Coordinates of C-alpha atoms (C1' of nucleotides) and ligand atoms in Angstrom, one line a residue:
Chain U
M3 CA 101.0 72.2 98.4
P4 CA 102.6 71.2 95.1
T5 CA 106.2 72.1 94.5
M6 CA 107.4 74.7 92.0
S7 CA 108.3 71.9 89.6
V8 CA 105.0 70.2 89.9
E9 CA 103.2 73.5 89.3
N10 CA 105.2 74.1 86.1
Y11 CA 104.3 70.7 84.8
L12 CA 100.6 71.1 85.5
K13 CA 100.6 74.5 83.9
A14 CA 102.3 73.2 80.8
I15 CA 99.8 70.4 80.5
L16 CA 97.0 73.0 80.8
S17 CA 98.5 75.1 78.1
L18 CA 98.8 72.1 75.8
H19 CA 95.1 71.2 76.5
E20 CA 94.2 74.8 75.5
E21 CA 96.0 74.4 72.3
G22 CA 93.6 71.6 71.5
K23 CA 95.5 68.5 72.6
V24 CA 93.1 66.3 74.6
Q25 CA 95.9 63.8 75.5
V26 CA 99.3 65.3 76.1
S27 CA 102.3 63.2 75.0
T28 CA 105.4 62.8 77.2
T29 CA 107.7 64.2 74.6
E30 CA 105.6 67.3 73.9
L31 CA 105.3 68.0 77.6
A32 CA 109.1 67.6 78.1
K33 CA 109.7 70.2 75.4
R34 CA 107.3 72.6 77.0
V35 CA 108.9 72.4 80.4
E36 CA 112.4 72.2 78.9
S37 CA 113.3 68.9 80.5
T38 CA 113.8 65.4 79.0
P39 CA 111.2 62.7 78.3
A40 CA 112.8 60.5 81.0
S41 CA 112.3 63.2 83.7
T42 CA 108.8 63.9 82.4
S43 CA 107.9 60.3 82.5
A44 CA 109.0 60.1 86.2
M45 CA 107.1 63.3 87.0
L46 CA 103.9 62.0 85.3
R47 CA 104.0 58.9 87.5
K48 CA 104.1 61.1 90.5
L49 CA 101.3 63.5 89.3
G50 CA 99.2 60.4 88.6
E51 CA 99.7 59.0 92.1
R52 CA 98.7 62.4 93.6
G53 CA 95.5 62.5 91.6
W54 CA 96.4 65.5 89.5
V55 CA 96.5 63.8 86.1
E56 CA 95.1 60.6 84.5
H57 CA 98.0 58.8 83.0
K58 CA 97.8 55.6 80.9
R59 CA 101.3 54.3 80.3
Y60 CA 102.5 54.9 76.7
H61 CA 99.4 57.0 76.0
G62 CA 99.1 60.6 77.0
V63 CA 98.0 62.4 80.1
R64 CA 95.0 64.6 80.9
L65 CA 94.5 66.8 83.9
T66 CA 92.0 65.7 86.4
K67 CA 89.6 68.2 87.8
S68 CA 91.8 68.8 90.8
G69 CA 94.9 69.1 88.7
H70 CA 93.1 71.5 86.3
G71 CA 92.1 73.6 89.3
I72 CA 95.7 73.9 90.5
A73 CA 97.0 74.7 87.0
M74 CA 94.3 77.4 86.5
N75 CA 95.4 78.9 89.7
I76 CA 99.0 79.2 88.6
L77 CA 97.9 80.6 85.3
R78 CA 95.8 83.2 87.1
R79 CA 98.8 84.3 89.2
H80 CA 101.1 84.3 86.2
R81 CA 98.8 86.6 84.2
L82 CA 97.9 88.9 87.1
W83 CA 101.6 89.4 87.8
E84 CA 102.2 90.2 84.1
C85 CA 99.5 92.8 84.3
F86 CA 101.1 94.3 87.4
L87 CA 104.6 94.4 85.8
V88 CA 103.4 96.1 82.6
E89 CA 100.8 98.4 84.0
H90 CA 102.4 99.5 87.2
L91 CA 106.1 98.9 86.9
G92 CA 106.4 100.0 83.3
F93 CA 107.9 96.8 81.8
D94 CA 107.4 96.1 78.1
W95 CA 105.2 93.1 77.3
D96 CA 108.2 91.2 76.0
Q97 CA 110.1 91.5 79.3
V98 CA 107.6 90.1 81.8
H99 CA 107.2 86.4 81.1
D100 CA 110.3 85.1 82.9
I101 CA 109.7 87.2 86.0
A102 CA 106.0 86.1 86.1
E103 CA 107.2 82.6 85.7
E104 CA 108.8 82.9 89.2
L105 CA 106.2 85.2 90.8
E106 CA 103.4 82.7 89.9
H107 CA 104.8 80.3 92.5
V108 CA 104.4 82.5 95.5
D109 CA 101.7 80.7 97.3
S110 CA 99.0 82.9 98.9
K111 CA 95.4 83.0 97.9
E112 CA 95.0 86.3 99.7
L113 CA 97.9 87.8 97.7
A114 CA 96.4 86.8 94.4
N115 CA 93.0 88.1 95.3
R116 CA 94.3 91.4 96.6
L117 CA 96.5 91.8 93.5
D118 CA 93.5 91.1 91.3
A119 CA 91.5 93.8 93.1
F120 CA 94.4 96.2 93.0
L121 CA 94.6 95.7 89.2
G122 CA 90.8 96.3 88.8
F123 CA 89.9 92.7 88.1
P124 CA 91.4 92.6 84.6
K125 CA 90.0 90.1 82.1
L126 CA 93.1 90.0 79.9
D127 CA 96.8 90.0 80.4
P128 CA 99.3 92.2 78.5
H129 CA 99.4 89.6 75.7
G130 CA 95.6 89.5 75.3
D131 CA 95.2 86.1 77.1
A132 CA 92.3 85.5 79.4
I133 CA 92.9 85.7 83.2
P134 CA 91.2 83.0 85.3
G135 CA 89.1 84.3 88.1
P136 CA 89.3 83.2 91.8
N137 CA 86.9 80.4 91.1
G138 CA 89.4 78.8 88.6
R139 CA 87.4 79.6 85.5
F140 CA 88.1 82.0 82.8
R141 CA 86.3 85.2 82.8
S142 CA 84.4 85.9 79.7
V143 CA 86.4 86.9 76.7
A144 CA 85.4 88.5 73.4
A145 CA 85.4 86.4 70.3
R146 CA 88.4 86.7 68.1
T147 CA 89.9 85.5 64.8
L148 CA 93.4 84.8 63.6
L149 CA 94.6 87.6 61.5
L150 CA 95.3 85.0 58.8
D151 CA 91.6 84.0 58.7
A152 CA 90.1 87.5 58.9
P153 CA 88.2 89.1 56.1
R154 CA 89.6 91.7 53.7
D155 CA 88.7 95.4 53.7
L156 CA 87.4 95.5 57.2
E157 CA 89.0 97.5 60.1
L158 CA 90.5 95.0 62.6
I159 CA 92.1 95.5 65.9
V160 CA 94.9 93.4 67.3
V161 CA 93.6 91.9 70.6
G162 CA 96.0 89.1 71.4
V163 CA 99.0 86.9 70.5
V164 CA 99.0 83.2 70.0
D165 CA 102.8 83.0 70.6
G166 CA 103.9 84.9 73.7
R167 CA 107.7 84.3 73.3
D168 CA 109.8 87.3 73.6
A169 CA 111.4 86.9 70.2
F170 CA 108.0 87.1 68.5
L171 CA 106.9 90.1 70.6
R172 CA 110.0 91.9 69.7
H173 CA 109.5 91.2 66.1
L174 CA 106.0 92.7 66.4
G175 CA 107.7 95.8 67.7
V176 CA 109.8 96.0 64.6
L177 CA 106.7 95.7 62.5
G178 CA 105.2 98.5 64.5
M179 CA 102.4 96.3 65.9
S180 CA 101.1 95.7 69.4
L181 CA 97.8 95.2 71.2
G182 CA 95.3 97.8 70.1
T183 CA 96.9 98.3 66.7
R184 CA 94.2 99.1 64.1
L185 CA 94.7 97.6 60.6
T186 CA 92.9 96.4 57.5
I187 CA 93.8 93.5 55.2
R188 CA 94.0 95.0 51.6
K189 CA 95.4 92.0 49.6
R190 CA 96.2 88.3 50.0
H191 CA 99.1 87.0 48.0
A192 CA 98.4 83.5 46.9
F193 CA 102.0 82.6 46.2
D194 CA 103.3 82.6 49.8
G195 CA 100.2 83.5 51.8
S196 CA 101.5 87.0 52.7
L197 CA 99.0 89.7 53.5
E198 CA 99.3 93.3 52.5
I199 CA 98.1 95.3 55.4
Q200 CA 97.1 98.9 55.8
F201 CA 97.9 100.5 59.2
N202 CA 94.9 102.7 59.9
D203 CA 96.7 105.1 62.1
D204 CA 99.2 106.4 59.5
D205 CA 97.8 104.9 56.3
D206 CA 101.1 103.0 55.9
M207 CA 101.0 99.8 53.9
Q208 CA 103.2 96.8 54.8
M209 CA 103.7 93.2 53.8
V210 CA 103.2 90.7 56.6
S211 CA 104.2 87.1 56.5
P212 CA 101.7 84.3 57.1
S213 CA 103.8 83.1 59.9
V214 CA 103.2 86.3 61.8
C215 CA 99.5 86.5 60.7
S216 CA 98.8 83.0 62.1
R217 CA 100.1 84.2 65.5
L218 CA 97.9 87.2 66.0
W219 CA 94.3 87.4 67.3
V220 CA 92.2 90.2 65.9
D221 CA 88.7 91.5 66.8
Q222 CA 86.4 92.4 64.0
N223 CA 84.6 95.0 66.0
N224 CA 81.5 92.9 66.2
P225 CA 79.2 93.0 69.2
E226 CA 81.1 90.7 71.6
P227 CA 79.6 87.3 72.1
I228 CA 80.5 85.8 75.5
I229 CA 82.5 82.6 75.6
E230 CA 83.6 80.5 78.5
F231 CA 86.1 77.6 78.5
P232 CA 85.2 75.2 81.2
H233 CA 87.0 72.0 82.0
P234 CA 85.8 69.2 79.7
D235 CA 84.8 67.1 82.7
D236 CA 82.7 69.9 84.1
T237 CA 79.1 69.1 83.5
D238 CA 77.8 71.4 86.3
E239 CA 74.5 72.7 85.0
K240 CA 74.3 75.8 87.3
R241 CA 77.3 77.3 85.4
K242 CA 76.7 81.0 84.5
V243 CA 76.7 81.8 80.8
Chain J
M225 CA 122.9 82.4 91.3
P226 CA 122.4 81.2 94.8
T227 CA 119.5 78.9 95.6
M228 CA 116.5 79.9 97.7
S229 CA 117.9 77.9 100.6
V230 CA 121.3 79.6 100.3
E231 CA 119.7 83.0 100.2
N232 CA 117.8 82.3 103.4
Y233 CA 120.9 81.2 105.2
L234 CA 122.9 84.3 104.1
K235 CA 120.0 86.6 105.1
A236 CA 119.8 84.9 108.5
I237 CA 123.5 85.4 109.1
L238 CA 123.2 89.0 108.1
S239 CA 120.3 89.6 110.6
L240 CA 122.4 88.0 113.4
H241 CA 125.3 90.2 112.5
E242 CA 123.0 93.2 112.8
E243 CA 121.9 92.1 116.2
G244 CA 125.5 92.5 117.2
K245 CA 127.0 89.0 116.8
V246 CA 130.3 89.3 115.0
Q247 CA 130.7 85.5 114.8
V248 CA 127.5 83.6 114.2
S249 CA 127.3 80.1 115.8
T250 CA 126.0 77.1 114.0
T251 CA 123.2 76.4 116.6
E252 CA 122.0 80.0 116.6
L253 CA 121.9 80.1 112.8
A254 CA 120.1 76.7 112.8
K255 CA 117.4 78.1 115.0
R256 CA 117.0 81.2 112.8
V257 CA 116.5 79.3 109.6
E258 CA 114.4 76.7 111.4
S259 CA 116.7 73.7 110.5
T260 CA 119.0 71.5 112.5
P261 CA 122.7 72.2 113.5
A262 CA 123.7 69.2 111.3
S263 CA 122.0 70.7 108.2
T264 CA 123.4 74.1 109.0
S265 CA 126.9 72.7 109.4
A266 CA 126.7 71.1 106.0
M267 CA 125.4 74.4 104.5
L268 CA 128.2 76.4 106.1
R269 CA 130.8 74.2 104.5
K270 CA 129.2 74.9 101.1
L271 CA 128.8 78.7 101.7
G272 CA 132.5 78.8 102.7
E273 CA 133.6 76.9 99.5
R274 CA 131.7 79.5 97.4
G275 CA 133.3 82.4 99.2
W276 CA 130.2 83.8 100.8
V277 CA 131.2 83.2 104.4
E278 CA 134.4 82.8 106.3
H279 CA 134.1 79.7 108.4
K280 CA 136.6 78.3 110.9
R281 CA 135.4 74.8 112.0
Y282 CA 134.0 74.8 115.6
H283 CA 134.1 78.6 115.7
G284 CA 131.4 80.8 114.1
V285 CA 130.9 82.2 110.6
R286 CA 131.1 85.7 109.2
L287 CA 129.8 87.0 105.9
T288 CA 132.4 87.9 103.4
K289 CA 132.0 91.0 101.4
S290 CA 130.4 89.1 98.5
G291 CA 128.1 87.2 100.9
H292 CA 127.2 90.4 102.6
G293 CA 126.2 91.9 99.2
I294 CA 124.0 89.0 98.4
A295 CA 122.3 89.1 101.8
M296 CA 121.7 92.8 101.6
N297 CA 120.1 92.3 98.2
I298 CA 117.6 89.7 99.6
L299 CA 116.9 92.0 102.5
R300 CA 116.2 94.8 100.1
R301 CA 113.8 92.8 98.2
H302 CA 112.1 91.5 101.3
R303 CA 111.5 94.9 102.7
L304 CA 110.4 96.5 99.4
W305 CA 107.8 93.8 98.9
E306 CA 106.6 94.3 102.5
C307 CA 106.1 98.0 101.6
F308 CA 104.1 97.0 98.5
L309 CA 101.9 94.5 100.3
V310 CA 101.0 97.0 103.1
E311 CA 100.8 100.2 101.1
H312 CA 99.2 99.1 97.9
L313 CA 97.5 95.8 98.6
G314 CA 96.2 96.8 102.0
F315 CA 97.7 94.0 104.1
D316 CA 98.3 94.5 107.8
W317 CA 101.9 94.7 109.0
D318 CA 101.5 91.4 110.8
Q319 CA 100.5 89.6 107.6
V320 CA 103.2 90.4 105.2
H321 CA 106.3 88.6 106.5
D322 CA 105.7 85.1 105.2
I323 CA 104.7 86.3 101.8
A324 CA 107.7 88.6 101.5
E325 CA 109.8 85.6 102.6
E326 CA 108.9 84.0 99.3
L327 CA 108.8 87.1 97.1
E328 CA 112.3 88.1 98.1
H329 CA 113.7 85.1 96.1
V330 CA 112.3 86.3 92.8
D331 CA 115.5 87.0 91.0
S332 CA 115.5 90.2 88.9
K333 CA 117.5 93.3 89.6
E334 CA 115.3 95.2 87.2
L335 CA 112.2 94.1 89.1
A336 CA 113.6 95.3 92.5
N337 CA 114.7 98.6 91.0
R338 CA 111.4 99.3 89.4
L339 CA 109.5 98.3 92.5
D340 CA 111.7 100.6 94.5
A341 CA 110.8 103.5 92.1
F342 CA 107.1 102.6 92.1
L343 CA 107.1 102.8 95.9
G344 CA 108.9 106.2 95.9
F345 CA 112.3 104.9 97.1
P346 CA 111.1 104.3 100.7
K347 CA 113.7 104.4 103.5
L348 CA 111.8 102.2 105.9
D349 CA 109.6 99.1 105.6
P350 CA 106.3 98.8 107.4
H351 CA 108.1 97.6 110.6
G352 CA 110.4 100.6 110.7
D353 CA 113.4 98.7 109.4
A354 CA 115.8 100.3 107.0
I355 CA 115.7 99.3 103.3
P356 CA 119.0 98.8 101.6
G357 CA 119.4 100.7 98.4
P358 CA 120.4 99.3 95.0
N359 CA 124.1 99.7 95.9
G360 CA 123.7 97.2 98.8
R361 CA 124.0 99.8 101.5
F362 CA 121.4 101.0 103.9
R363 CA 119.9 104.3 103.2
S364 CA 120.3 106.8 106.0
V365 CA 118.0 106.2 109.0
A366 CA 117.1 108.5 111.8
A367 CA 118.6 107.8 115.2
R368 CA 116.4 105.9 117.6
T369 CA 116.3 104.4 121.1
L370 CA 114.7 101.4 122.7
L371 CA 111.6 102.5 124.5
L372 CA 113.1 100.8 127.6
D373 CA 116.0 103.2 127.5
A374 CA 114.2 106.3 126.6
P375 CA 113.9 109.3 129.0
R376 CA 110.8 110.1 131.1
D377 CA 108.4 112.9 130.6
L378 CA 109.3 113.5 127.0
E379 CA 107.0 112.9 124.0
L380 CA 108.2 109.9 122.0
I381 CA 107.0 108.4 118.7
V382 CA 107.1 104.7 117.9
V383 CA 109.3 104.3 114.8
G384 CA 110.2 100.6 114.7
V385 CA 110.0 97.1 116.1
V386 CA 113.0 95.0 117.1
D387 CA 111.0 91.8 116.9
G388 CA 109.0 91.5 113.7
R389 CA 107.2 88.2 114.5
D390 CA 103.5 88.3 113.9
A391 CA 102.7 87.3 117.5
F392 CA 104.4 90.4 118.8
L393 CA 102.9 92.7 116.2
R394 CA 99.4 91.4 117.1
H395 CA 100.1 92.0 120.8
L396 CA 101.0 95.6 119.9
G397 CA 97.6 95.8 118.3
V398 CA 96.0 94.7 121.5
L399 CA 97.9 97.4 123.4
G400 CA 96.7 99.9 120.8
M401 CA 100.2 100.6 119.5
S402 CA 101.7 100.8 116.0
L403 CA 104.2 102.8 114.1
G404 CA 103.5 106.5 114.6
T405 CA 102.0 106.1 118.1
R406 CA 102.8 109.1 120.3
L407 CA 103.5 108.4 123.9
T408 CA 105.3 109.6 127.0
I409 CA 106.9 107.5 129.8
R410 CA 105.5 108.7 133.1
K411 CA 106.8 106.2 135.6
R412 CA 109.4 103.4 135.8
H413 CA 108.6 100.5 138.2
A414 CA 111.8 99.3 139.8
F415 CA 110.3 96.0 140.9
D416 CA 109.7 94.4 137.4
G417 CA 110.9 97.1 135.1
S418 CA 107.5 97.9 133.8
L419 CA 106.8 101.4 132.4
E420 CA 103.7 103.4 133.0
I421 CA 103.0 105.1 129.7
Q422 CA 100.7 107.9 128.7
F423 CA 99.2 107.7 125.2
N424 CA 99.3 111.3 124.0
D425 CA 96.4 110.9 121.6
D426 CA 93.7 110.0 124.1
D427 CA 95.6 110.8 127.4
D428 CA 95.1 107.1 128.4
M429 CA 97.6 105.6 130.8
Q430 CA 98.7 102.0 130.5
M431 CA 101.3 99.7 132.1
V432 CA 103.7 98.1 129.6
S433 CA 106.0 95.2 130.3
P434 CA 109.7 95.6 129.9
S435 CA 109.6 92.7 127.5
V436 CA 107.5 94.8 125.1
C437 CA 109.5 98.0 125.9
S438 CA 112.8 96.3 124.9
R439 CA 111.3 95.4 121.5
L440 CA 110.2 98.9 120.4
W441 CA 112.2 101.7 118.8
V442 CA 111.2 105.2 119.6
D443 CA 112.3 108.6 118.2
Q444 CA 112.8 111.4 120.6
N445 CA 111.9 114.1 118.1
N446 CA 115.5 115.3 118.0
P447 CA 116.9 116.7 114.8
E448 CA 117.8 113.5 112.9
P449 CA 121.5 112.6 112.8
I450 CA 122.3 110.5 109.8
I451 CA 123.7 107.0 110.4
E452 CA 124.9 104.4 107.9
F453 CA 125.6 100.8 108.6
P454 CA 128.4 99.7 106.2
H455 CA 129.9 96.2 106.2
P456 CA 132.7 96.0 108.8
D457 CA 135.2 95.1 106.1
D458 CA 134.3 98.2 104.0
T459 CA 137.0 100.7 104.4
D460 CA 136.1 102.6 101.3
E461 CA 137.0 106.2 102.0
K462 CA 134.8 107.8 99.3
R463 CA 131.6 106.7 101.1
K464 CA 129.1 109.4 101.3
V465 CA 127.9 110.5 104.8
Chain P
dT168 C1' 143.6 70.4 135.6
dT169 C1' 140.7 66.9 135.0
dA170 C1' 135.7 65.7 134.2
dA171 C1' 131.1 66.9 132.6
dA172 C1' 128.2 69.4 129.6
dT173 C1' 127.5 71.6 125.4
dT174 C1' 128.4 72.6 120.7
dT175 C1' 129.8 71.2 116.2
dT176 C1' 130.9 68.1 112.8
dT177 C1' 130.7 63.6 110.5
dA178 C1' 128.3 59.4 109.0
dG179 C1' 124.6 57.4 107.0
dT180 C1' 119.6 58.0 105.0
dC181 C1' 116.0 59.9 102.6
dA182 C1' 113.1 62.8 99.3
dT183 C1' 112.9 65.6 95.2
dG184 C1' 114.1 66.4 90.7
dT185 C1' 117.4 66.1 87.1
dC186 C1' 120.2 63.6 83.6
dT187 C1' 122.1 59.7 80.0
dA188 C1' 121.8 55.2 78.2
dA189 C1' 119.3 51.0 77.5
dA190 C1' 115.0 48.4 77.2
dA191 C1' 110.1 48.0 76.1
dA192 C1' 106.0 49.4 73.8
dT193 C1' 103.7 51.7 70.2
dT194 C1' 103.3 53.5 65.6
dA195 C1' 104.6 53.9 60.7
dA196 C1' 106.6 51.8 56.6
dA197 C1' 107.7 48.3 53.6
Chain E
dT189 C1' 102.2 41.4 58.5
dT190 C1' 106.6 41.6 59.4
dT191 C1' 110.3 45.2 60.0
dA192 C1' 111.9 49.7 61.0
dA193 C1' 111.5 54.1 63.3
dT194 C1' 109.7 56.6 67.1
dT195 C1' 108.1 57.2 71.6
dT196 C1' 108.0 56.0 76.3
dT197 C1' 109.5 53.9 80.3
dT198 C1' 113.0 51.9 83.2
dA199 C1' 117.7 51.6 85.2
dG200 C1' 121.3 53.7 87.3
dA201 C1' 123.7 58.2 88.7
dC202 C1' 124.1 62.7 90.5
dA203 C1' 123.1 67.2 93.0
dT204 C1' 120.7 69.6 96.6
dG205 C1' 119.0 70.0 101.1
dA206 C1' 116.9 68.0 104.7
dC207 C1' 117.0 64.6 108.9
dT208 C1' 118.8 61.4 113.2
dA209 C1' 122.4 59.3 115.6
dA210 C1' 127.2 59.1 116.8
dA211 C1' 131.8 61.0 117.2
dA212 C1' 134.9 64.9 117.9
dA213 C1' 136.1 69.4 119.6
dT214 C1' 135.3 73.1 122.7
dT215 C1' 133.6 75.3 126.7
dT216 C1' 132.3 75.2 131.5
dA217 C1' 132.4 73.3 136.1
dA218 C1' 134.3 70.9 139.6
Ligands
MN506 MN1 106.9 79.0 86.7
MN507 MN1 100.9 86.4 79.2
MN508 MN1 112.9 83.7 102.2
MN509 MN1 110.0 94.0 107.8

DNA sequence: TTAAATTTTTAGTCATGTCTAAAAATTAAA
DNA sequence: TTTAATTTTTAGACATGACTAAAAATTTAA
């Protein structure tokens, strides 16, 4: 029965893990949870004592298996609630994060499972992020590429955002982009890395900055290979592929 | 921006007001929020300082208009979420209270209003209790009587419970009663106040204790007079009837 | 109307989680 | 490799909300 604060720290560590950091530094974590390094340091001591992280002083932390399970559970609830807010209450995808940030802490396994069923066991949240299942593992997700790295002259479809902050989502709105937008890269500008993109719905052409392109996941309409993201410690051989 | 704890205290005071107490005593409130008189006393000082209650030391408290507004808002969210849990997630009416007790603290006016719309602007929660509207006032509710006080030989319909605790709701299940049950009082036993009740669906007769009968609201199938429950301080003349 | 019982408040602790400022350890630069 | 910069931890405070035990006020009983 972790507190709300503990849950937020664990979830933040998980998200940093998923961004590639094997060891999470105190300062980085502090930024993520919007607190100070001092507070974070104190929290890490506690998380370590309770067996949710492995913490070597002055070097980073890693989630333990049990900490990873808790964090995946919060992430699951966060993304399920985001689905509910967008699909059933009609919120825009840039309005749901803060509300889900609170809803995710309502503690009831039964609630999460029933909500999951009510939503039709979605695989992705409104931002294209994978939703963990009740077992604490991600459901399979289609392969995807950063728009910045995608090939030219091939129809692409926007399937996710790397950066879920409201400011970025609203900027996408200004550019006329959202999940499902079909587009084709027509030109790469070597000078600043901008892409000239054709919007396949209206044949409109537009210049898009590399900063935006590096924050968008696109699908190349390949047959979808299945990928799972287990916890690094998880050597369970019976795992389904 | 009251804390979760403050919200629980204010809501508890409101519910005691609605049970007829004009002044709420420290001990009674402590029992309701499941804390001690000492903790409650400290909280009341704080609530008074912030202008949410009027508190004369050693005599009870009353909600101020602003405190009443906050409490009605929490109550609104509590009951809306209960509707959602029962009607859309398939929970039983005796499983939703504790979950709603947490959901009610998720702070977003927009969320409450959209949920309200999603549910079709319900007037009553799954326990037959009135749901406050976005203006902080109860919506109109049909007149109702305690089963204990209802007349004999008249078809009645169960429309609400006075006591929403899970134990009581489950006991109702054992008796085969829930919201909507049609019944008729056939005999009053003077000795212990028990009622002999005919269930109109299956013509079954059953003895029901006065303790249960004093916890059930029934409708007499009269044309529904409209009642509102404004705050006692509210002398606003423009109020709609 | 005084004494006893009850209720309420105060006093003193504790747990959680936050902060700033200072000290310690690590990492980067010279 | 010694020094400088950066990161992390510790020290010391504070806010919130809970508790037990003791004192004060009120209510009830004698
Ligand atoms: Mn959160
Ligand atoms: Mn999301
Ligand atoms: Mn509550
Ligand atoms: Mn209810």
